[in-house]
């Protein structure tokens, strides 16, 4: 397996900022902003639904812990996201689950370049969509 996150964990080097029983944290490289972190399960898995209950608890406890540290030390806001995009080709795809924590402020580069235009991107829910998605997503 040629997974860059598994390699980092196997090296036990200076890239790991902190580690728990089931996860470890590194700086994102490439990063969107200073302090952009990745929290990664130690076990190689691809989707959130692949996590065991113990891994899930550990991962989300660590994400919440780091969010508070970011808010207290780096920035007034923090974006948290996880992407599952197996359809993306090339070097942007890492098939190992990871959660991004991005320190955010109103004047950061990402806001200036992207989110300031979000009103042009977001659309209102159309009539009928509520029922359509209730049927699709309910058990």
mmCIF file with all atom_site columns, C-alpha atoms in Angstrom:
data_model
loop_
_atom_site.group_PDB
_atom_site.id
_atom_site.type_symbol
_atom_site.label_atom_id
_atom_site.label_alt_id
_atom_site.label_comp_id
_atom_site.label_asym_id
_atom_site.label_entity_id
_atom_site.label_seq_id
_atom_site.pdbx_PDB_ins_code
_atom_site.Cartn_x
_atom_site.Cartn_y
_atom_site.Cartn_z
_atom_site.occupancy
_atom_site.B_iso_or_equiv
_atom_site.pdbx_formal_charge
_atom_site.auth_seq_id
_atom_site.auth_comp_id
_atom_site.auth_asym_id
_atom_site.auth_atom_id
_atom_site.pdbx_PDB_model_num
ATOM 1   C CA . UNK A 1 1   ? 0.000   0.000  0.000  1.00 0.00 ? 1   UNK A CA 1
ATOM 2   C CA . UNK A 1 2   ? 1.309   3.443  -0.895 1.00 0.00 ? 2   UNK A CA 1
ATOM 3   C CA . UNK A 1 3   ? -0.528  5.622  1.633  1.00 0.00 ? 3   UNK A CA 1
ATOM 4   C CA . UNK A 1 4   ? 1.207   8.820  2.678  1.00 0.00 ? 4   UNK A CA 1
ATOM 5   C CA . UNK A 1 5   ? -0.614  8.884  6.041  1.00 0.00 ? 5   UNK A CA 1
ATOM 6   C CA . UNK A 1 6   ? 0.318   5.295  6.883  1.00 0.00 ? 6   UNK A CA 1
ATOM 7   C CA . UNK A 1 7   ? 3.932   6.183  6.027  1.00 0.00 ? 7   UNK A CA 1
ATOM 8   C CA . UNK A 1 8   ? 3.872   9.151  8.422  1.00 0.00 ? 8   UNK A CA 1
ATOM 9   C CA . UNK A 1 9   ? 2.523   6.948  11.205 1.00 0.00 ? 9   UNK A CA 1
ATOM 10  C CA . UNK A 1 10  ? 5.073   4.225  10.464 1.00 0.00 ? 10  UNK A CA 1
ATOM 11  C CA . UNK A 1 11  ? 7.959   6.699  10.585 1.00 0.00 ? 11  UNK A CA 1
ATOM 12  C CA . UNK A 1 12  ? 6.930   7.990  14.048 1.00 0.00 ? 12  UNK A CA 1
ATOM 13  C CA . UNK A 1 13  ? 8.795   11.144 13.106 1.00 0.00 ? 13  UNK A CA 1
ATOM 14  C CA . UNK A 1 14  ? 8.553   14.805 13.819 1.00 0.00 ? 14  UNK A CA 1
ATOM 15  C CA . UNK A 1 15  ? 5.521   15.313 11.547 1.00 0.00 ? 15  UNK A CA 1
ATOM 16  C CA . UNK A 1 16  ? 3.142   13.962 14.193 1.00 0.00 ? 16  UNK A CA 1
ATOM 17  C CA . UNK A 1 17  ? 1.994   16.821 16.408 1.00 0.00 ? 17  UNK A CA 1
ATOM 18  C CA . UNK A 1 18  ? 0.118   14.626 18.842 1.00 0.00 ? 18  UNK A CA 1
ATOM 19  C CA . UNK A 1 19  ? -1.289  11.154 19.026 1.00 0.00 ? 19  UNK A CA 1
ATOM 20  C CA . UNK A 1 20  ? -4.052  9.273  20.827 1.00 0.00 ? 20  UNK A CA 1
ATOM 21  C CA . UNK A 1 21  ? -4.793  5.575  21.058 1.00 0.00 ? 21  UNK A CA 1
ATOM 22  C CA . UNK A 1 22  ? -6.597  5.512  17.687 1.00 0.00 ? 22  UNK A CA 1
ATOM 23  C CA . UNK A 1 23  ? -5.585  8.714  15.869 1.00 0.00 ? 23  UNK A CA 1
ATOM 24  C CA . UNK A 1 24  ? -2.764  11.121 15.164 1.00 0.00 ? 24  UNK A CA 1
ATOM 25  C CA . UNK A 1 25  ? -2.568  14.767 14.120 1.00 0.00 ? 25  UNK A CA 1
ATOM 26  C CA . UNK A 1 26  ? -0.313  16.419 11.539 1.00 0.00 ? 26  UNK A CA 1
ATOM 27  C CA . UNK A 1 27  ? -0.097  19.740 9.761  1.00 0.00 ? 27  UNK A CA 1
ATOM 28  C CA . UNK A 1 28  ? -1.755  19.601 6.365  1.00 0.00 ? 28  UNK A CA 1
ATOM 29  C CA . UNK A 1 29  ? 0.797   19.709 3.559  1.00 0.00 ? 29  UNK A CA 1
ATOM 30  C CA . UNK A 1 30  ? -0.305  21.343 1.339  1.00 0.00 ? 30  UNK A CA 1
ATOM 31  C CA . UNK A 1 31  ? -2.129  23.729 3.653  1.00 0.00 ? 31  UNK A CA 1
ATOM 32  C CA . UNK A 1 32  ? -4.871  26.269 3.035  1.00 0.00 ? 32  UNK A CA 1
ATOM 33  C CA . UNK A 1 33  ? -3.756  28.456 5.950  1.00 0.00 ? 33  UNK A CA 1
ATOM 34  C CA . UNK A 1 34  ? -1.363  28.442 8.876  1.00 0.00 ? 34  UNK A CA 1
ATOM 35  C CA . UNK A 1 35  ? -2.388  25.920 11.516 1.00 0.00 ? 35  UNK A CA 1
ATOM 36  C CA . UNK A 1 36  ? -4.387  23.743 9.055  1.00 0.00 ? 36  UNK A CA 1
ATOM 37  C CA . UNK A 1 37  ? -4.462  20.356 10.819 1.00 0.00 ? 37  UNK A CA 1
ATOM 38  C CA . UNK A 1 38  ? -5.426  16.836 9.812  1.00 0.00 ? 38  UNK A CA 1
ATOM 39  C CA . UNK A 1 39  ? -6.679  14.327 12.385 1.00 0.00 ? 39  UNK A CA 1
ATOM 40  C CA . UNK A 1 40  ? -6.189  10.840 10.984 1.00 0.00 ? 40  UNK A CA 1
ATOM 41  C CA . UNK A 1 41  ? -7.234  7.403  12.259 1.00 0.00 ? 41  UNK A CA 1
ATOM 42  C CA . UNK A 1 42  ? -4.257  5.103  12.785 1.00 0.00 ? 42  UNK A CA 1
ATOM 43  C CA . UNK A 1 43  ? -6.044  2.229  11.073 1.00 0.00 ? 43  UNK A CA 1
ATOM 44  C CA . UNK A 1 44  ? -6.145  2.623  7.296  1.00 0.00 ? 44  UNK A CA 1
ATOM 45  C CA . UNK A 1 45  ? -9.797  3.187  6.430  1.00 0.00 ? 45  UNK A CA 1
ATOM 46  C CA . UNK A 1 46  ? -11.511 5.319  3.795  1.00 0.00 ? 46  UNK A CA 1
ATOM 47  C CA . UNK A 1 47  ? -14.935 6.370  5.138  1.00 0.00 ? 47  UNK A CA 1
ATOM 48  C CA . UNK A 1 48  ? -16.409 7.535  8.421  1.00 0.00 ? 48  UNK A CA 1
ATOM 49  C CA . UNK A 1 49  ? -18.726 4.539  8.354  1.00 0.00 ? 49  UNK A CA 1
ATOM 50  C CA . UNK A 1 50  ? -15.648 2.254  8.487  1.00 0.00 ? 50  UNK A CA 1
ATOM 51  C CA . UNK A 1 51  ? -14.699 3.498  11.984 1.00 0.00 ? 51  UNK A CA 1
ATOM 52  C CA . UNK A 1 52  ? -15.252 1.233  14.983 1.00 0.00 ? 52  UNK A CA 1
ATOM 53  C CA . UNK A 1 53  ? -17.132 2.770  17.914 1.00 0.00 ? 53  UNK A CA 1
ATOM 54  C CA . UNK A 1 54  ? -13.856 3.207  19.835 1.00 0.00 ? 54  UNK A CA 1
ATOM 55  C CA . UNK A 1 55  ? -12.125 4.823  16.861 1.00 0.00 ? 55  UNK A CA 1
ATOM 56  C CA . UNK A 1 56  ? -15.095 7.121  16.288 1.00 0.00 ? 56  UNK A CA 1
ATOM 57  C CA . UNK A 1 57  ? -15.122 8.267  19.910 1.00 0.00 ? 57  UNK A CA 1
ATOM 58  C CA . UNK A 1 58  ? -11.356 8.815  19.922 1.00 0.00 ? 58  UNK A CA 1
ATOM 59  C CA . UNK A 1 59  ? -11.322 10.669 16.591 1.00 0.00 ? 59  UNK A CA 1
ATOM 60  C CA . UNK A 1 60  ? -14.160 13.046 17.407 1.00 0.00 ? 60  UNK A CA 1
ATOM 61  C CA . UNK A 1 61  ? -12.918 13.681 20.952 1.00 0.00 ? 61  UNK A CA 1
ATOM 62  C CA . UNK A 1 62  ? -9.584  14.676 19.429 1.00 0.00 ? 62  UNK A CA 1
ATOM 63  C CA . UNK A 1 63  ? -11.230 16.896 16.799 1.00 0.00 ? 63  UNK A CA 1
ATOM 64  C CA . UNK A 1 64  ? -13.229 18.705 19.493 1.00 0.00 ? 64  UNK A CA 1
ATOM 65  C CA . UNK A 1 65  ? -10.134 19.057 21.696 1.00 0.00 ? 65  UNK A CA 1
ATOM 66  C CA . UNK A 1 66  ? -8.142  20.568 18.841 1.00 0.00 ? 66  UNK A CA 1
ATOM 67  C CA . UNK A 1 67  ? -10.998 22.852 17.831 1.00 0.00 ? 67  UNK A CA 1
ATOM 68  C CA . UNK A 1 68  ? -10.956 24.389 21.314 1.00 0.00 ? 68  UNK A CA 1
ATOM 69  C CA . UNK A 1 69  ? -7.163  24.784 21.185 1.00 0.00 ? 69  UNK A CA 1
ATOM 70  C CA . UNK A 1 70  ? -7.429  26.519 17.785 1.00 0.00 ? 70  UNK A CA 1
ATOM 71  C CA . UNK A 1 71  ? -10.158 28.854 19.062 1.00 0.00 ? 71  UNK A CA 1
ATOM 72  C CA . UNK A 1 72  ? -8.125  29.704 22.162 1.00 0.00 ? 72  UNK A CA 1
ATOM 73  C CA . UNK A 1 73  ? -4.778  30.228 20.436 1.00 0.00 ? 73  UNK A CA 1
ATOM 74  C CA . UNK A 1 74  ? -4.911  30.648 16.649 1.00 0.00 ? 74  UNK A CA 1
ATOM 75  C CA . UNK A 1 75  ? -8.161  32.104 15.348 1.00 0.00 ? 75  UNK A CA 1
ATOM 76  C CA . UNK A 1 76  ? -11.708 33.156 16.259 1.00 0.00 ? 76  UNK A CA 1
ATOM 77  C CA . UNK A 1 77  ? -13.192 30.436 14.015 1.00 0.00 ? 77  UNK A CA 1
ATOM 78  C CA . UNK A 1 78  ? -12.468 26.892 12.915 1.00 0.00 ? 78  UNK A CA 1
ATOM 79  C CA . UNK A 1 79  ? -13.807 25.028 9.889  1.00 0.00 ? 79  UNK A CA 1
ATOM 80  C CA . UNK A 1 80  ? -14.032 21.271 10.349 1.00 0.00 ? 80  UNK A CA 1
ATOM 81  C CA . UNK A 1 81  ? -14.631 19.035 7.354  1.00 0.00 ? 81  UNK A CA 1
ATOM 82  C CA . UNK A 1 82  ? -14.161 15.537 6.049  1.00 0.00 ? 82  UNK A CA 1
ATOM 83  C CA . UNK A 1 83  ? -14.284 14.771 2.351  1.00 0.00 ? 83  UNK A CA 1
ATOM 84  C CA . UNK A 1 84  ? -14.959 11.413 0.745  1.00 0.00 ? 84  UNK A CA 1
ATOM 85  C CA . UNK A 1 85  ? -14.171 11.922 -2.920 1.00 0.00 ? 85  UNK A CA 1
ATOM 86  C CA . UNK A 1 86  ? -13.047 8.681  -4.543 1.00 0.00 ? 86  UNK A CA 1
ATOM 87  C CA . UNK A 1 87  ? -13.877 10.223 -7.922 1.00 0.00 ? 87  UNK A CA 1
ATOM 88  C CA . UNK A 1 88  ? -10.949 12.692 -7.835 1.00 0.00 ? 88  UNK A CA 1
ATOM 89  C CA . UNK A 1 89  ? -7.932  11.540 -9.855 1.00 0.00 ? 89  UNK A CA 1
ATOM 90  C CA . UNK A 1 90  ? -4.317  12.419 -9.199 1.00 0.00 ? 90  UNK A CA 1
ATOM 91  C CA . UNK A 1 91  ? -2.279  13.513 -6.218 1.00 0.00 ? 91  UNK A CA 1
ATOM 92  C CA . UNK A 1 92  ? -5.092  15.408 -4.447 1.00 0.00 ? 92  UNK A CA 1
ATOM 93  C CA . UNK A 1 93  ? -6.769  12.129 -3.441 1.00 0.00 ? 93  UNK A CA 1
ATOM 94  C CA . UNK A 1 94  ? -5.728  10.335 -0.266 1.00 0.00 ? 94  UNK A CA 1
ATOM 95  C CA . UNK A 1 95  ? -7.708  7.138  0.313  1.00 0.00 ? 95  UNK A CA 1
ATOM 96  C CA . UNK A 1 96  ? -7.230  7.316  4.067  1.00 0.00 ? 96  UNK A CA 1
ATOM 97  C CA . UNK A 1 97  ? -9.898  8.999  6.190  1.00 0.00 ? 97  UNK A CA 1
ATOM 98  C CA . UNK A 1 98  ? -8.835  12.354 7.623  1.00 0.00 ? 98  UNK A CA 1
ATOM 99  C CA . UNK A 1 99  ? -10.576 15.343 9.152  1.00 0.00 ? 99  UNK A CA 1
ATOM 100 C CA . UNK A 1 100 ? -9.477  18.892 8.372  1.00 0.00 ? 100 UNK A CA 1
ATOM 101 C CA . UNK A 1 101 ? -9.399  21.591 11.039 1.00 0.00 ? 101 UNK A CA 1
ATOM 102 C CA . UNK A 1 102 ? -8.802  25.013 9.518  1.00 0.00 ? 102 UNK A CA 1
ATOM 103 C CA . UNK A 1 103 ? -8.293  28.098 11.689 1.00 0.00 ? 103 UNK A CA 1
ATOM 104 C CA . UNK A 1 104 ? -10.502 30.843 10.233 1.00 0.00 ? 104 UNK A CA 1
ATOM 105 C CA . UNK A 1 105 ? -10.977 34.578 10.485 1.00 0.00 ? 105 UNK A CA 1
ATOM 106 C CA . UNK A 1 106 ? -12.937 37.126 8.509  1.00 0.00 ? 106 UNK A CA 1
ATOM 107 C CA . UNK A 1 107 ? -9.863  38.436 6.727  1.00 0.00 ? 107 UNK A CA 1
ATOM 108 C CA . UNK A 1 108 ? -8.129  35.139 5.916  1.00 0.00 ? 108 UNK A CA 1
ATOM 109 C CA . UNK A 1 109 ? -7.111  34.381 2.347  1.00 0.00 ? 109 UNK A CA 1
ATOM 110 C CA . UNK A 1 110 ? -9.735  31.646 1.893  1.00 0.00 ? 110 UNK A CA 1
ATOM 111 C CA . UNK A 1 111 ? -12.554 34.002 2.897  1.00 0.00 ? 111 UNK A CA 1
ATOM 112 C CA . UNK A 1 112 ? -11.270 36.769 0.670  1.00 0.00 ? 112 UNK A CA 1
ATOM 113 C CA . UNK A 1 113 ? -10.873 34.517 -2.379 1.00 0.00 ? 113 UNK A CA 1
ATOM 114 C CA . UNK A 1 114 ? -13.794 32.114 -2.010 1.00 0.00 ? 114 UNK A CA 1
ATOM 115 C CA . UNK A 1 115 ? -16.349 32.515 0.718  1.00 0.00 ? 115 UNK A CA 1
ATOM 116 C CA . UNK A 1 116 ? -17.039 36.185 0.197  1.00 0.00 ? 116 UNK A CA 1
ATOM 117 C CA . UNK A 1 117 ? -18.841 35.035 -2.971 1.00 0.00 ? 117 UNK A CA 1
ATOM 118 C CA . UNK A 1 118 ? -20.853 32.277 -1.302 1.00 0.00 ? 118 UNK A CA 1
ATOM 119 C CA . UNK A 1 119 ? -24.154 34.108 -1.864 1.00 0.00 ? 119 UNK A CA 1
ATOM 120 C CA . UNK A 1 120 ? -23.612 33.522 -5.580 1.00 0.00 ? 120 UNK A CA 1
ATOM 121 C CA . UNK A 1 121 ? -23.080 29.795 -5.001 1.00 0.00 ? 121 UNK A CA 1
ATOM 122 C CA . UNK A 1 122 ? -25.789 28.838 -2.481 1.00 0.00 ? 122 UNK A CA 1
ATOM 123 C CA . UNK A 1 123 ? -29.292 28.223 -3.792 1.00 0.00 ? 123 UNK A CA 1
ATOM 124 C CA . UNK A 1 124 ? -32.624 27.966 -1.988 1.00 0.00 ? 124 UNK A CA 1
ATOM 125 C CA . UNK A 1 125 ? -34.264 24.575 -1.646 1.00 0.00 ? 125 UNK A CA 1
ATOM 126 C CA . UNK A 1 126 ? -36.868 24.136 -4.370 1.00 0.00 ? 126 UNK A CA 1
ATOM 127 C CA . UNK A 1 127 ? -40.442 22.978 -3.652 1.00 0.00 ? 127 UNK A CA 1
ATOM 128 C CA . UNK A 1 128 ? -40.595 19.202 -3.596 1.00 0.00 ? 128 UNK A CA 1
ATOM 129 C CA . UNK A 1 129 ? -36.943 18.705 -2.626 1.00 0.00 ? 129 UNK A CA 1
ATOM 130 C CA . UNK A 1 130 ? -37.855 18.150 1.033  1.00 0.00 ? 130 UNK A CA 1
ATOM 131 C CA . UNK A 1 131 ? -39.991 15.113 0.201  1.00 0.00 ? 131 UNK A CA 1
ATOM 132 C CA . UNK A 1 132 ? -37.577 13.839 -2.442 1.00 0.00 ? 132 UNK A CA 1
ATOM 133 C CA . UNK A 1 133 ? -34.684 13.733 0.036  1.00 0.00 ? 133 UNK A CA 1
ATOM 134 C CA . UNK A 1 134 ? -36.826 12.357 2.846  1.00 0.00 ? 134 UNK A CA 1
ATOM 135 C CA . UNK A 1 135 ? -37.625 9.378  0.587  1.00 0.00 ? 135 UNK A CA 1
ATOM 136 C CA . UNK A 1 136 ? -34.013 8.947  -0.518 1.00 0.00 ? 136 UNK A CA 1
ATOM 137 C CA . UNK A 1 137 ? -32.343 9.215  2.870  1.00 0.00 ? 137 UNK A CA 1
ATOM 138 C CA . UNK A 1 138 ? -34.718 7.788  5.438  1.00 0.00 ? 138 UNK A CA 1
ATOM 139 C CA . UNK A 1 139 ? -34.274 4.168  6.470  1.00 0.00 ? 139 UNK A CA 1
#
